[in-house]
Amino acid sequence: FRNDTVSTYTINTWMNAKFANSNISNETGDLLFYTNGIYISDKNGDSLLNSNGLSPCPYTTQFTPDGLTIQQATIFFPKPSDSRYYYLFHFSNDTLNDGRPGTLYYSIIDKNGNFGLGEVIQKNIAFYKNIFRGGGMTACKHANGRDWWIVMGGRNNNRYNIFLLTPDGIIDTLEQYIGPNYNGPYDVAYSCFSQDGSKYATTAYEGLVTIFDFDRC
């Protein structure tokens, strides 16, 4: 960052954040919300109304004081075509035998709720169940410049689930088997898109890096 274009300030907050942290700003770059996978804070560092208890399961409860220890387990989106509402997609390690994510959730925030500080109006909406890798949820814009592609990899296989978020919610759930397997226990995932969305890259705790072409249409 150039020093003449960035200003910094401090937020006093009680939130501890380890790996599952993410945040979102408005169109002009002002901070709106941030999370540690346990709850959501507003721009002042206070707990957002009705935001406690994300991704309920014993694993989440265990890490309530410190924040979830799952990288890329949370991601915010503005609702396509409606700047009043924001989505938080999130998950935890809720499968007992595998110790990996089994349920993908979203929660919806009304930016105007609680006198403009924000309020969670829908929480822990389970929209897909399977067994996934330990983290690695990422996204890019659809080629139409409005919608979002969300990608999550499967556990002990080469499965990728791809979800399309539109003004009507999630309208497509695609499944593709491609590339090498990522097997446990070293399947802890880190993933990202190139800036133009034409490449998707993913890796694991140990070793293999895979890069795919991606069609944003």
Tab-separated table of C-alpha atoms in Angstrom:
chain	number	residue	atom	x	y	z
A	1	PHE	CA	0.000	0.000	0.000
A	2	ARG	CA	1.143	3.540	-0.669
A	3	ASN	CA	1.403	5.596	2.510
A	4	ASP	CA	-0.501	8.534	1.009
A	5	THR	CA	-3.567	6.425	0.142
A	6	VAL	CA	-4.037	4.390	3.334
A	7	SER	CA	-5.098	5.518	6.798
A	8	THR	CA	-5.092	3.207	9.817
A	9	TYR	CA	-7.072	3.188	13.026
A	10	THR	CA	-7.543	0.867	15.986
A	11	ILE	CA	-10.700	-1.029	16.936
A	12	ASN	CA	-11.026	-2.160	20.529
A	13	THR	CA	-12.460	-5.665	20.417
A	14	TRP	CA	-12.639	-8.767	22.569
A	15	MET	CA	-12.540	-11.046	19.543
A	16	ASN	CA	-9.727	-13.577	19.282
A	17	ALA	CA	-9.128	-14.696	15.721
A	18	LYS	CA	-6.931	-17.586	14.646
A	19	PHE	CA	-7.508	-19.028	11.161
A	20	ALA	CA	-11.203	-18.617	10.336
A	21	ASN	CA	-11.124	-14.827	10.169
A	22	SER	CA	-12.628	-12.740	7.372
A	23	ASN	CA	-14.080	-9.271	6.954
A	24	ILE	CA	-15.985	-7.092	4.511
A	25	SER	CA	-16.235	-3.386	3.766
A	26	ASN	CA	-18.835	-1.288	1.970
A	27	GLU	CA	-18.465	0.164	-1.525
A	28	THR	CA	-16.235	3.015	-0.280
A	29	GLY	CA	-13.940	0.784	1.775
A	30	ASP	CA	-15.367	1.402	5.259
A	31	LEU	CA	-15.294	-1.661	7.505
A	32	LEU	CA	-18.695	-3.264	8.107
A	33	PHE	CA	-18.271	-6.710	9.667
A	34	TYR	CA	-15.635	-9.257	10.629
A	35	THR	CA	-15.711	-12.721	12.157
A	36	ASN	CA	-13.606	-15.445	13.759
A	37	GLY	CA	-16.007	-18.254	12.867
A	38	ILE	CA	-17.661	-18.101	16.294
A	39	TYR	CA	-19.539	-14.801	16.034
A	40	ILE	CA	-19.586	-11.592	13.964
A	41	SER	CA	-18.457	-8.130	15.082
A	42	ASP	CA	-19.668	-4.778	13.814
A	43	LYS	CA	-17.421	-1.878	12.775
A	44	ASN	CA	-17.030	-0.790	16.403
A	45	GLY	CA	-15.769	-4.164	17.604
A	46	ASP	CA	-19.036	-5.134	19.323
A	47	SER	CA	-20.815	-8.442	18.799
A	48	LEU	CA	-23.377	-8.176	16.023
A	49	LEU	CA	-26.963	-8.704	17.132
A	50	ASN	CA	-27.986	-12.397	16.885
A	51	SER	CA	-24.559	-13.447	15.551
A	52	ASN	CA	-23.409	-15.802	18.311
A	53	GLY	CA	-23.485	-19.570	17.782
A	54	LEU	CA	-22.263	-19.877	14.204
A	55	SER	CA	-21.756	-23.399	12.783
A	56	PRO	CA	-23.016	-25.215	15.912
A	57	CYS	CA	-21.159	-28.408	16.859
A	58	PRO	CA	-18.816	-29.625	19.637
A	59	TYR	CA	-15.733	-28.538	17.678
A	60	THR	CA	-17.024	-24.957	17.496
A	61	THR	CA	-17.797	-24.959	21.207
A	62	GLN	CA	-14.270	-26.146	21.973
A	63	PHE	CA	-12.716	-23.145	20.224
A	64	THR	CA	-15.202	-20.486	21.309
A	65	PRO	CA	-12.607	-18.537	23.367
A	66	ASP	CA	-10.015	-18.365	20.582
A	67	GLY	CA	-11.856	-18.550	17.264
A	68	LEU	CA	-12.059	-21.483	14.881
A	69	THR	CA	-8.735	-23.060	13.927
A	70	ILE	CA	-9.843	-23.778	10.339
A	71	GLN	CA	-8.373	-21.608	7.599
A	72	GLN	CA	-10.735	-20.209	4.968
A	73	ALA	CA	-13.793	-21.402	6.893
A	74	THR	CA	-15.651	-18.085	6.576
A	75	ILE	CA	-16.255	-15.673	3.723
A	76	PHE	CA	-18.533	-12.628	3.365
A	77	PHE	CA	-20.426	-11.617	0.216
A	78	PRO	CA	-22.637	-8.649	-0.582
A	79	LYS	CA	-25.992	-9.957	-1.744
A	80	PRO	CA	-26.006	-9.660	-5.540
A	81	SER	CA	-28.064	-6.637	-6.654
A	82	ASP	CA	-28.985	-5.590	-3.087
A	83	SER	CA	-26.441	-3.643	-1.033
A	84	ARG	CA	-28.577	-3.790	2.132
A	85	TYR	CA	-27.896	-7.479	2.820
A	86	TYR	CA	-24.720	-9.490	3.231
A	87	TYR	CA	-24.068	-13.225	3.295
A	88	LEU	CA	-21.612	-15.009	5.536
A	89	PHE	CA	-20.751	-18.517	4.320
A	90	HIS	CA	-19.241	-20.639	7.086
A	91	PHE	CA	-18.604	-24.145	8.423
A	92	SER	CA	-16.883	-26.081	11.221
A	93	ASN	CA	-15.479	-29.573	11.757
A	94	ASP	CA	-18.822	-31.195	12.535
A	95	THR	CA	-18.195	-34.796	11.382
A	96	LEU	CA	-17.311	-36.967	14.384
A	97	ASN	CA	-15.417	-39.752	12.616
A	98	ASP	CA	-13.558	-37.668	10.040
A	99	GLY	CA	-13.037	-34.487	12.035
A	100	ARG	CA	-13.746	-32.452	8.915
A	101	PRO	CA	-16.526	-30.136	7.688
A	102	GLY	CA	-19.741	-31.933	6.837
A	103	THR	CA	-22.257	-29.062	6.643
A	104	LEU	CA	-21.954	-25.793	4.743
A	105	TYR	CA	-23.998	-22.914	6.161
A	106	TYR	CA	-24.870	-19.355	5.330
A	107	SER	CA	-26.174	-16.542	7.515
A	108	ILE	CA	-27.696	-13.268	6.287
A	109	ILE	CA	-26.973	-9.823	7.751
A	110	ASP	CA	-29.223	-6.785	7.409
A	111	LYS	CA	-26.803	-3.852	7.247
A	112	ASN	CA	-29.526	-1.435	8.398
A	113	GLY	CA	-30.536	-3.507	11.438
A	114	ASN	CA	-29.840	-2.420	15.037
A	115	PHE	CA	-29.763	1.293	14.128
A	116	GLY	CA	-27.303	0.815	11.286
A	117	LEU	CA	-24.803	-1.417	13.086
A	118	GLY	CA	-26.166	-4.576	11.479
A	119	GLU	CA	-28.182	-7.571	12.594
A	120	VAL	CA	-28.162	-11.253	11.640
A	121	ILE	CA	-31.677	-11.987	10.369
A	122	GLN	CA	-31.112	-15.604	9.246
A	123	LYS	CA	-28.498	-17.848	10.837
A	124	ASN	CA	-26.975	-21.272	10.255
A	125	ILE	CA	-28.965	-22.080	7.124
A	126	ALA	CA	-27.565	-25.473	6.054
A	127	PHE	CA	-27.446	-25.552	2.267
A	128	TYR	CA	-25.194	-28.532	1.502
A	129	LYS	CA	-23.957	-31.673	3.256
A	130	ASN	CA	-21.018	-33.894	2.371
A	131	ILE	CA	-17.506	-34.426	3.772
A	132	PHE	CA	-15.063	-31.723	2.776
A	133	ARG	CA	-11.388	-30.960	3.137
A	134	GLY	CA	-10.192	-29.099	6.217
A	135	GLY	CA	-10.789	-25.550	5.006
A	136	GLY	CA	-10.044	-23.904	1.675
A	137	MET	CA	-13.383	-22.287	0.782
A	138	THR	CA	-12.828	-19.493	-1.730
A	139	ALA	CA	-14.738	-17.598	-4.409
A	140	CYS	CA	-14.614	-15.376	-7.476
A	141	LYS	CA	-17.036	-13.169	-9.379
A	142	HIS	CA	-19.147	-14.649	-12.152
A	143	ALA	CA	-18.366	-13.246	-15.594
A	144	ASN	CA	-21.645	-11.290	-15.419
A	145	GLY	CA	-20.040	-9.054	-12.766
A	146	ARG	CA	-22.868	-9.664	-10.294
A	147	ASP	CA	-22.994	-13.266	-9.053
A	148	TRP	CA	-20.386	-15.326	-7.190
A	149	TRP	CA	-18.837	-18.758	-7.682
A	150	ILE	CA	-17.934	-20.507	-4.404
A	151	VAL	CA	-15.650	-23.558	-4.517
A	152	MET	CA	-15.005	-26.195	-1.840
A	153	GLY	CA	-12.961	-29.407	-2.155
A	154	GLY	CA	-13.892	-32.884	-0.940
A	155	ARG	CA	-12.059	-35.136	1.515
A	156	ASN	CA	-10.093	-38.238	0.409
A	157	ASN	CA	-11.054	-37.700	-3.222
A	158	ASN	CA	-10.726	-35.236	-6.102
A	159	ARG	CA	-14.258	-33.835	-5.790
A	160	TYR	CA	-14.977	-30.114	-6.076
A	161	ASN	CA	-18.351	-28.601	-5.247
A	162	ILE	CA	-19.121	-25.324	-6.970
A	163	PHE	CA	-22.019	-23.120	-5.863
A	164	LEU	CA	-23.489	-20.112	-7.680
A	165	LEU	CA	-24.780	-17.262	-5.497
A	166	THR	CA	-27.291	-14.992	-7.268
A	167	PRO	CA	-29.963	-12.471	-6.217
A	168	ASP	CA	-32.231	-15.511	-5.714
A	169	GLY	CA	-29.754	-17.290	-3.418
A	170	ILE	CA	-27.840	-20.424	-4.362
A	171	ILE	CA	-29.343	-21.603	-7.632
A	172	ASP	CA	-26.705	-24.063	-8.866
A	173	THR	CA	-24.713	-26.766	-7.098
A	174	LEU	CA	-22.188	-28.326	-9.449
A	175	GLU	CA	-19.950	-31.305	-8.711
A	176	GLN	CA	-16.797	-32.170	-10.606
A	177	TYR	CA	-14.142	-34.840	-10.126
A	178	ILE	CA	-10.830	-33.651	-11.538
A	179	GLY	CA	-7.131	-33.765	-10.767
A	180	PRO	CA	-5.326	-35.626	-7.957
A	181	ASN	CA	-6.822	-36.799	-4.682
A	182	TYR	CA	-6.183	-34.912	-1.445
A	183	ASN	CA	-6.144	-37.575	1.245
A	184	GLY	CA	-6.195	-37.165	5.025
A	185	PRO	CA	-4.742	-36.413	7.401
A	186	TYR	CA	-2.759	-33.989	5.233
A	187	ASP	CA	-5.709	-32.566	3.336
A	188	VAL	CA	-5.912	-29.243	5.188
A	189	ALA	CA	-6.702	-26.861	2.338
A	190	TYR	CA	-5.578	-23.454	1.151
A	191	SER	CA	-7.157	-22.221	-2.094
A	192	CYS	CA	-7.366	-19.053	-4.181
A	193	PHE	CA	-8.328	-17.640	-7.565
A	194	SER	CA	-6.163	-15.550	-9.838
A	195	GLN	CA	-7.146	-11.903	-10.019
A	196	ASP	CA	-9.007	-12.366	-13.309
A	197	GLY	CA	-10.709	-15.580	-12.125
A	198	SER	CA	-9.262	-17.689	-14.946
A	199	LYS	CA	-7.177	-19.916	-12.626
A	200	TYR	CA	-8.054	-21.767	-9.437
A	201	ALA	CA	-5.208	-23.013	-7.246
A	202	THR	CA	-5.352	-25.272	-4.215
A	203	THR	CA	-2.805	-26.896	-1.953
A	204	ALA	CA	-2.615	-28.855	1.273
A	205	TYR	CA	-0.759	-28.955	4.557
A	206	GLU	CA	1.871	-31.172	3.025
A	207	GLY	CA	3.049	-31.167	-0.567
A	208	LEU	CA	0.845	-31.074	-3.605
A	209	VAL	CA	-0.197	-27.846	-5.376
A	210	THR	CA	-2.812	-28.076	-8.127
A	211	ILE	CA	-3.755	-25.334	-10.602
A	212	PHE	CA	-6.882	-25.522	-12.774
A	213	ASP	CA	-8.345	-23.458	-15.566
A	214	PHE	CA	-11.663	-21.923	-14.477
A	215	ASP	CA	-14.508	-20.675	-16.679
A	216	ARG	CA	-16.298	-17.777	-14.969
A	217	CYS	CA	-19.273	-18.187	-17.329
